[in-house]
Amino acid sequence: MTVVVTGLGATTPLGGDVPSTWEAALAGRSGVRTLEYDWVEKYRVPITFAGQLAVRPEEVLSRPETKRMDPMAQYAMVAAREAWADAGSPEVDPYRLGVVVSSGIGGVQTLLDAWDTVRDKGAERVLPLTVPMLMPNSAAAYVELEFGAKAGAHAVVSACASGAEAIALAYDMIVSGRADVVVAGGTEAAIHPLPISAFASMSTLSKRADDPAAASRPYDVDRDGFVLGEGAGIMVLESEEFAKARGARIRARLLGTGRTADGYHIAAPEPTGEGQKRAMLAAVEQAGLTIRDVVHVNAHATSTPVGDPIEARGIRELMGDHADNVLVSATKSMTGHLLGGAGALEAVFTVKALEDRKAPPTINVDNPDPDLAINLVRSVPADLPSTGDLAAINNSFGFGGHNVALLYATA
């Protein structure tokens, strides 16, 4: 059974929807800027910039919605509604409609705010909806309620691979016959003093506060860590048979998924990239294709000194002499790292790249690693082949050794 993409939605540091986000990405704009919250100075937060939403959810959602949802669920709702409308608001039996929306951290802002309330005002002042707001499946639940989905609502959690793994699980739901349509993706809202301080304590965040827009610089010799971002990416997936029967516009095909684990370390990637390569190869093989069919990779590429070279070597080793023909983009250079939302947003970018036959740029790569073995798209977009079927891989890796690769092809 073939799974197709019929709808895309996003809210990101580059734009409040997919068209504005994609336009900004092709233009090579950065969505990273200085944080202007009072808590930065109050709590001496060590990192003072992040990839913040271009359009706040309160500009899109009603006040009652923002009051009962954690920001991560708000972001998911904004993106899900766009994706659903983009898919033509499909008429589908609720028992054949599923939802998989993931977050790497969950409702962390609600959780921490509730503890502040207990500590400062007493337990009796905690809001009644605190648990439904903070639970990691909150976004999936609200999207399920929005569309009346009854085939299943899931929230797989695999750190920074969560959004991509949500899409992989949605693929499984359709191929196994559980659902005809699945709304899937990832979301994150972790721009808060505690997550920022915790990541800073791990020495994983960039400290380039003097030039935030240039801080996320994958594969550059001067990279010093990732930039935290926020937002959501959602897509509507359908069986090809169902989509064609209702006359839907098919934007791309999701032909294969690969999921592996490193079995190595709670945070560091396995040095040889063996698990990453196995994930990519599994996606290609499930699609019934070969490595030589792949023309584009949207890399995980977070801008960390250790992680970037491992992925680059893995792509080169897997692709062999074909690697020079594969255009690699690292879009976190513009959006920052959306954690559990990253893989889903980058899946949206991968579909758009195939649609427009154009690979988005990687910005801020002024001095590439001297031994960089991939064909990195820098500064400006690069054209993909103008004719024929194209295939592209979206990579997502997460703390704990989670590796997910998704293979998309042109419609």
XYZ file of C-alpha atoms in Angstrom:
411
model
C 0.000 0.000 0.000
C 1.282 3.471 -0.894
C 1.049 6.308 1.637
C 0.713 9.838 0.300
C 0.961 13.344 1.727
C -2.071 15.527 1.050
C -1.756 18.345 3.597
C 0.995 20.384 5.246
C 0.893 22.730 8.239
C 3.475 24.557 10.321
C 4.122 27.389 12.710
C 7.814 28.183 13.043
C 10.427 30.837 13.770
C 10.322 31.632 10.039
C 6.578 32.044 9.575
C 3.105 31.361 10.879
C 2.255 28.849 8.149
C 3.889 26.683 5.499
C 3.987 29.234 2.632
C 5.650 31.950 4.716
C 8.021 29.461 6.366
C 9.082 27.958 3.039
C 9.521 31.369 1.433
C 11.776 32.458 4.288
C 13.752 29.215 4.117
C 14.415 29.589 0.400
C 15.484 33.173 1.050
C 17.949 31.968 3.672
C 16.494 34.031 6.487
C 17.147 33.270 10.145
C 14.359 33.038 12.715
C 16.778 33.250 15.646
C 16.765 36.388 17.774
C 17.475 37.698 21.269
C 15.043 36.695 24.028
C 13.157 39.657 25.462
C 11.585 37.982 28.487
C 12.050 39.442 31.975
C 13.112 36.038 33.249
C 16.336 36.080 31.242
C 17.892 38.644 33.569
C 15.902 37.665 36.670
C 17.191 34.087 36.675
C 20.559 34.785 35.039
C 19.708 32.445 32.151
C 23.021 31.676 30.459
C 21.754 31.632 26.856
C 19.857 34.721 25.754
C 18.601 33.879 22.251
C 16.474 31.254 20.504
C 14.394 30.517 17.416
C 11.105 32.034 18.517
C 7.761 31.764 16.722
C 7.188 34.355 14.025
C 3.445 34.413 14.809
C 2.271 33.840 18.371
C -0.585 31.320 18.805
C -2.787 33.846 20.594
C -2.983 35.702 17.272
C -4.553 32.611 15.686
C -6.397 30.716 18.421
C -9.272 31.833 20.605
C -8.632 32.902 24.185
C -10.431 29.847 25.656
C -8.171 27.598 23.565
C -4.971 29.248 24.751
C -6.187 29.064 28.363
C -6.752 25.305 28.304
C -3.732 24.235 26.228
C -0.034 24.258 26.991
C 1.864 26.208 24.295
C 3.121 22.977 22.718
C -0.492 21.891 22.131
C -1.355 25.367 20.865
C 1.400 25.153 18.258
C 0.211 21.720 17.182
C -3.358 22.929 16.818
C -2.334 25.856 14.621
C -0.318 23.574 12.346
C -2.927 20.785 12.319
C -5.705 23.097 11.232
C -3.584 24.395 8.391
C -2.654 20.869 7.300
C -6.280 19.712 7.442
C -7.464 22.653 5.343
C -4.570 22.131 2.935
C -5.711 18.522 2.501
C -9.182 19.761 1.580
C -10.771 18.926 4.947
C -11.267 15.268 4.001
C -14.549 13.556 4.694
C -13.508 10.364 6.425
C -15.158 7.849 8.730
C -13.971 8.803 12.257
C -13.110 5.150 12.870
C -10.702 5.336 9.917
C -9.050 8.588 11.045
C -5.981 8.570 13.284
C -3.689 11.081 14.982
C -0.017 10.823 15.928
C 1.385 14.068 17.320
C 4.508 13.951 19.456
C 6.598 16.179 21.679
C 10.054 15.494 23.010
C 9.464 17.224 26.349
C 5.693 17.733 26.643
C 3.920 20.477 28.565
C 6.988 21.674 30.412
C 5.776 25.274 30.730
C 2.532 24.145 32.382
C 4.377 21.775 34.714
C 6.856 24.385 35.899
C 4.249 27.127 36.206
C 2.088 24.795 38.320
C 4.980 24.122 40.668
C 5.552 27.874 41.001
C 1.893 28.195 41.966
C 2.142 25.461 44.626
C 5.315 26.950 46.082
C 4.205 30.587 46.055
C 0.415 30.428 46.522
C -0.427 26.976 47.844
C -1.695 23.723 46.378
C -5.314 24.865 46.325
C -4.495 27.404 43.601
C -3.375 24.840 41.003
C -5.538 24.965 37.868
C -7.966 22.032 37.341
C -6.700 21.447 33.785
C -3.048 21.222 34.807
C -2.665 17.482 34.161
C -4.404 17.494 30.735
C -2.199 20.440 29.783
C 1.150 19.024 30.895
C 0.789 15.409 29.767
C 2.995 14.527 26.779
C 0.000 13.290 24.756
C -1.847 16.577 25.239
C -1.226 17.815 21.698
C -2.278 14.488 20.200
C -5.406 14.478 22.328
C -6.467 17.981 21.354
C -5.881 17.279 17.653
C -7.838 14.029 18.009
C -10.744 15.958 19.561
C -10.536 18.661 16.907
C -11.157 16.207 14.068
C -13.048 13.477 15.922
C -10.428 10.817 15.203
C -11.280 7.349 16.533
C -8.795 5.014 14.822
C -6.196 5.875 17.467
C -4.379 8.861 18.936
C -0.717 8.392 19.818
C 2.244 10.398 21.082
C 5.477 8.480 20.597
C 8.335 10.119 22.509
C 11.900 9.760 21.236
C 13.518 13.086 22.128
C 14.523 15.055 19.020
C 13.374 12.232 16.740
C 9.804 12.390 18.101
C 8.203 14.329 15.243
C 9.710 12.086 12.584
C 8.834 8.930 14.500
C 5.241 10.175 14.781
C 5.104 10.278 10.988
C 6.637 6.802 10.805
C 3.969 5.464 13.172
C 1.281 7.149 11.075
C 2.706 5.348 8.050
C 2.379 2.057 9.934
C -1.240 2.810 10.843
C -2.162 3.253 7.201
C -0.128 0.349 5.796
C -1.469 -2.032 8.451
C -5.046 -1.074 7.574
C -5.887 0.649 10.874
C -6.627 4.001 9.229
C -7.227 5.643 5.875
C -6.127 9.110 7.025
C -3.719 10.122 9.797
C -2.819 13.621 11.036
C 0.812 13.366 12.142
C 3.766 15.445 13.244
C 5.552 17.023 16.158
C 5.538 20.093 18.358
C 7.654 21.715 21.048
C 7.465 24.759 23.328
C 10.532 24.638 25.544
C 11.761 28.224 25.492
C 11.716 28.544 29.266
C 14.455 29.201 31.839
C 14.728 25.587 32.996
C 15.157 23.763 29.654
C 17.517 26.455 28.405
C 19.603 26.271 31.580
C 19.615 22.479 31.495
C 20.803 22.304 27.889
C 23.390 24.992 28.651
C 24.629 22.928 31.588
C 25.234 20.062 29.132
C 27.304 22.459 26.967
C 25.097 21.696 23.979
C 23.866 25.233 23.190
C 25.621 27.879 21.126
C 26.883 30.865 23.096
C 27.038 33.250 20.131
C 24.893 35.930 21.801
C 26.569 38.782 19.908
C 25.101 37.512 16.619
C 22.122 35.205 17.254
C 21.104 34.928 13.601
C 24.526 33.437 12.845
C 24.653 31.118 15.861
C 23.266 27.967 14.226
C 25.964 26.996 11.734
C 25.929 23.275 10.856
C 29.163 21.916 9.411
C 31.018 25.190 9.992
C 34.356 24.881 11.791
C 33.265 27.604 14.244
C 30.000 25.958 15.314
C 29.653 25.754 19.081
C 26.304 24.100 19.703
C 22.669 24.112 18.671
C 20.140 26.909 18.998
C 16.876 26.095 20.748
C 13.775 26.636 18.631
C 10.013 26.233 19.016
C 7.068 25.423 16.782
C 5.262 22.566 15.089
C 5.052 20.710 11.816
C 2.051 18.585 10.854
C 1.096 16.621 7.760
C -1.976 14.745 6.623
C -1.152 11.257 5.375
C -3.557 9.014 3.479
C -3.593 5.756 1.639
C -3.176 6.521 -2.041
C -6.414 4.669 -2.791
C -8.423 6.812 -0.378
C -6.807 10.059 -1.541
C -7.457 9.343 -5.209
C -11.031 8.233 -4.532
C -11.831 11.620 -3.009
C -9.915 13.545 -5.675
C -7.283 14.886 -3.285
C -4.185 16.726 -4.427
C -1.200 14.496 -3.686
C 1.846 16.511 -2.681
C 4.312 13.633 -2.268
C 4.547 9.944 -1.432
C 5.951 8.590 1.829
C 7.487 5.351 0.619
C 9.703 4.180 3.442
C 10.643 4.620 7.088
C 13.701 3.490 9.008
C 13.948 3.337 12.798
C 16.967 2.101 14.727
C 18.652 2.554 18.102
C 22.335 3.081 18.864
C 22.521 1.157 22.133
C 25.433 3.386 23.013
C 24.855 6.473 25.230
C 22.007 8.519 26.730
C 23.030 11.699 24.908
C 26.052 11.222 22.639
C 25.647 9.737 19.143
C 27.408 6.464 18.398
C 30.729 7.557 16.833
C 30.614 5.453 13.670
C 27.062 6.483 12.743
C 26.179 2.832 12.222
C 22.633 3.222 13.572
C 22.007 6.322 11.485
C 23.127 4.537 8.328
C 20.936 1.531 9.121
C 17.914 3.833 9.482
C 18.552 5.510 6.144
C 19.129 2.188 4.389
C 15.981 0.687 5.926
C 13.895 3.586 4.591
C 15.358 3.155 1.113
C 14.829 -0.595 1.111
C 11.266 -0.371 2.410
C 10.566 2.046 -0.439
C 11.811 -0.527 -2.938
C 14.451 1.908 -4.184
C 18.237 2.059 -4.233
C 20.641 4.619 -2.814
C 21.137 5.998 -6.323
C 17.481 7.076 -6.437
C 18.056 9.572 -3.592
C 18.786 13.124 -4.761
C 18.309 15.121 -1.553
C 18.763 14.755 2.203
C 17.375 17.105 4.829
C 19.972 16.409 7.483
C 19.484 16.345 11.240
C 22.574 18.595 11.460
C 22.039 20.442 14.727
C 25.283 22.485 14.650
C 27.052 20.558 17.391
C 30.782 19.869 17.080
C 30.376 16.102 17.612
C 27.089 15.263 15.890
C 27.439 16.981 12.513
C 30.527 15.098 11.256
C 29.089 11.718 12.256
C 25.984 12.248 10.147
C 27.969 13.674 7.227
C 30.319 10.683 7.200
C 27.357 8.349 7.433
C 25.704 9.925 4.392
C 28.962 9.691 2.430
C 29.627 6.089 3.428
C 26.066 5.004 2.636
C 25.852 6.855 -0.680
C 29.368 6.006 -1.836
C 30.284 7.588 -5.158
C 26.665 8.752 -5.523
C 27.082 11.165 -2.581
C 28.299 13.950 -4.865
C 24.913 13.863 -6.606
C 22.936 14.175 -3.354
C 22.137 17.743 -2.290
C 22.195 18.032 1.512
C 20.361 20.811 3.379
C 20.621 21.663 7.078
C 17.584 23.842 7.752
C 18.162 24.099 11.503
C 20.634 26.799 10.502
C 17.560 28.995 9.973
C 14.941 27.669 12.396
C 17.039 26.517 15.309
C 16.338 23.083 16.770
C 12.639 22.438 17.468
C 13.463 19.282 19.473
C 10.362 17.067 19.214
C 8.997 19.281 16.453
C 12.184 19.274 14.374
C 11.714 16.073 12.415
C 8.148 16.956 11.489
C 9.028 20.468 10.319
C 11.935 19.083 8.326
C 9.586 16.503 6.808
C 7.489 19.437 5.604
C 10.651 21.010 4.158
C 11.501 17.729 2.425
C 8.080 17.512 0.783
C 8.302 21.144 -0.329
C 11.772 20.529 -1.763
C 10.414 17.679 -3.877
C 7.376 19.695 -4.964
C 9.406 22.701 -6.025
C 12.413 20.605 -7.072
C 14.590 22.921 -5.044
C 16.805 22.154 -2.034
C 16.769 24.880 0.634
C 20.045 26.479 1.698
C 22.175 25.995 4.772
C 23.135 29.416 6.092
C 26.050 30.580 8.234
C 28.539 28.078 6.799
C 31.394 30.540 6.317
C 34.188 28.029 6.917
C 33.058 24.471 6.139
C 34.733 21.559 7.868
C 37.806 20.868 5.736
C 36.973 17.158 5.527
C 33.252 17.678 4.849
C 32.365 14.804 2.553
C 28.843 15.796 1.498
C 27.439 18.073 -1.196
C 26.106 20.751 1.172
C 23.717 23.369 -0.197
C 25.064 26.694 1.103
C 23.695 30.243 1.154
C 21.229 29.906 -1.737
C 18.808 27.155 -2.859
C 19.968 24.535 -5.345
C 17.906 23.005 -8.126
C 16.994 19.345 -7.961
C 16.612 17.433 -11.250
C 13.835 19.053 -13.279
C 12.376 15.830 -14.667
C 11.614 12.310 -13.507
C 10.681 10.865 -10.148
C 12.762 12.142 -7.233
C 13.413 10.652 -3.791
C 14.610 12.447 -0.661
C 15.482 11.419 2.890
C 14.656 13.334 6.062
C 16.953 12.401 8.977
C 16.095 12.845 12.665
C 18.139 11.648 15.631
C 17.491 12.008 19.359
C 19.022 11.669 22.810
C 18.926 8.036 23.829
C 20.200 6.878 20.460
C 16.933 7.150 18.519
C 17.436 7.259 14.743
C 14.612 7.884 12.268
C 14.824 8.286 8.500
C 11.825 9.022 6.296
C 11.940 8.585 2.524
C 9.649 10.716 0.398
C 9.199 10.726 -3.364
C 7.587 13.099 -5.825
C 3.900 12.649 -6.473
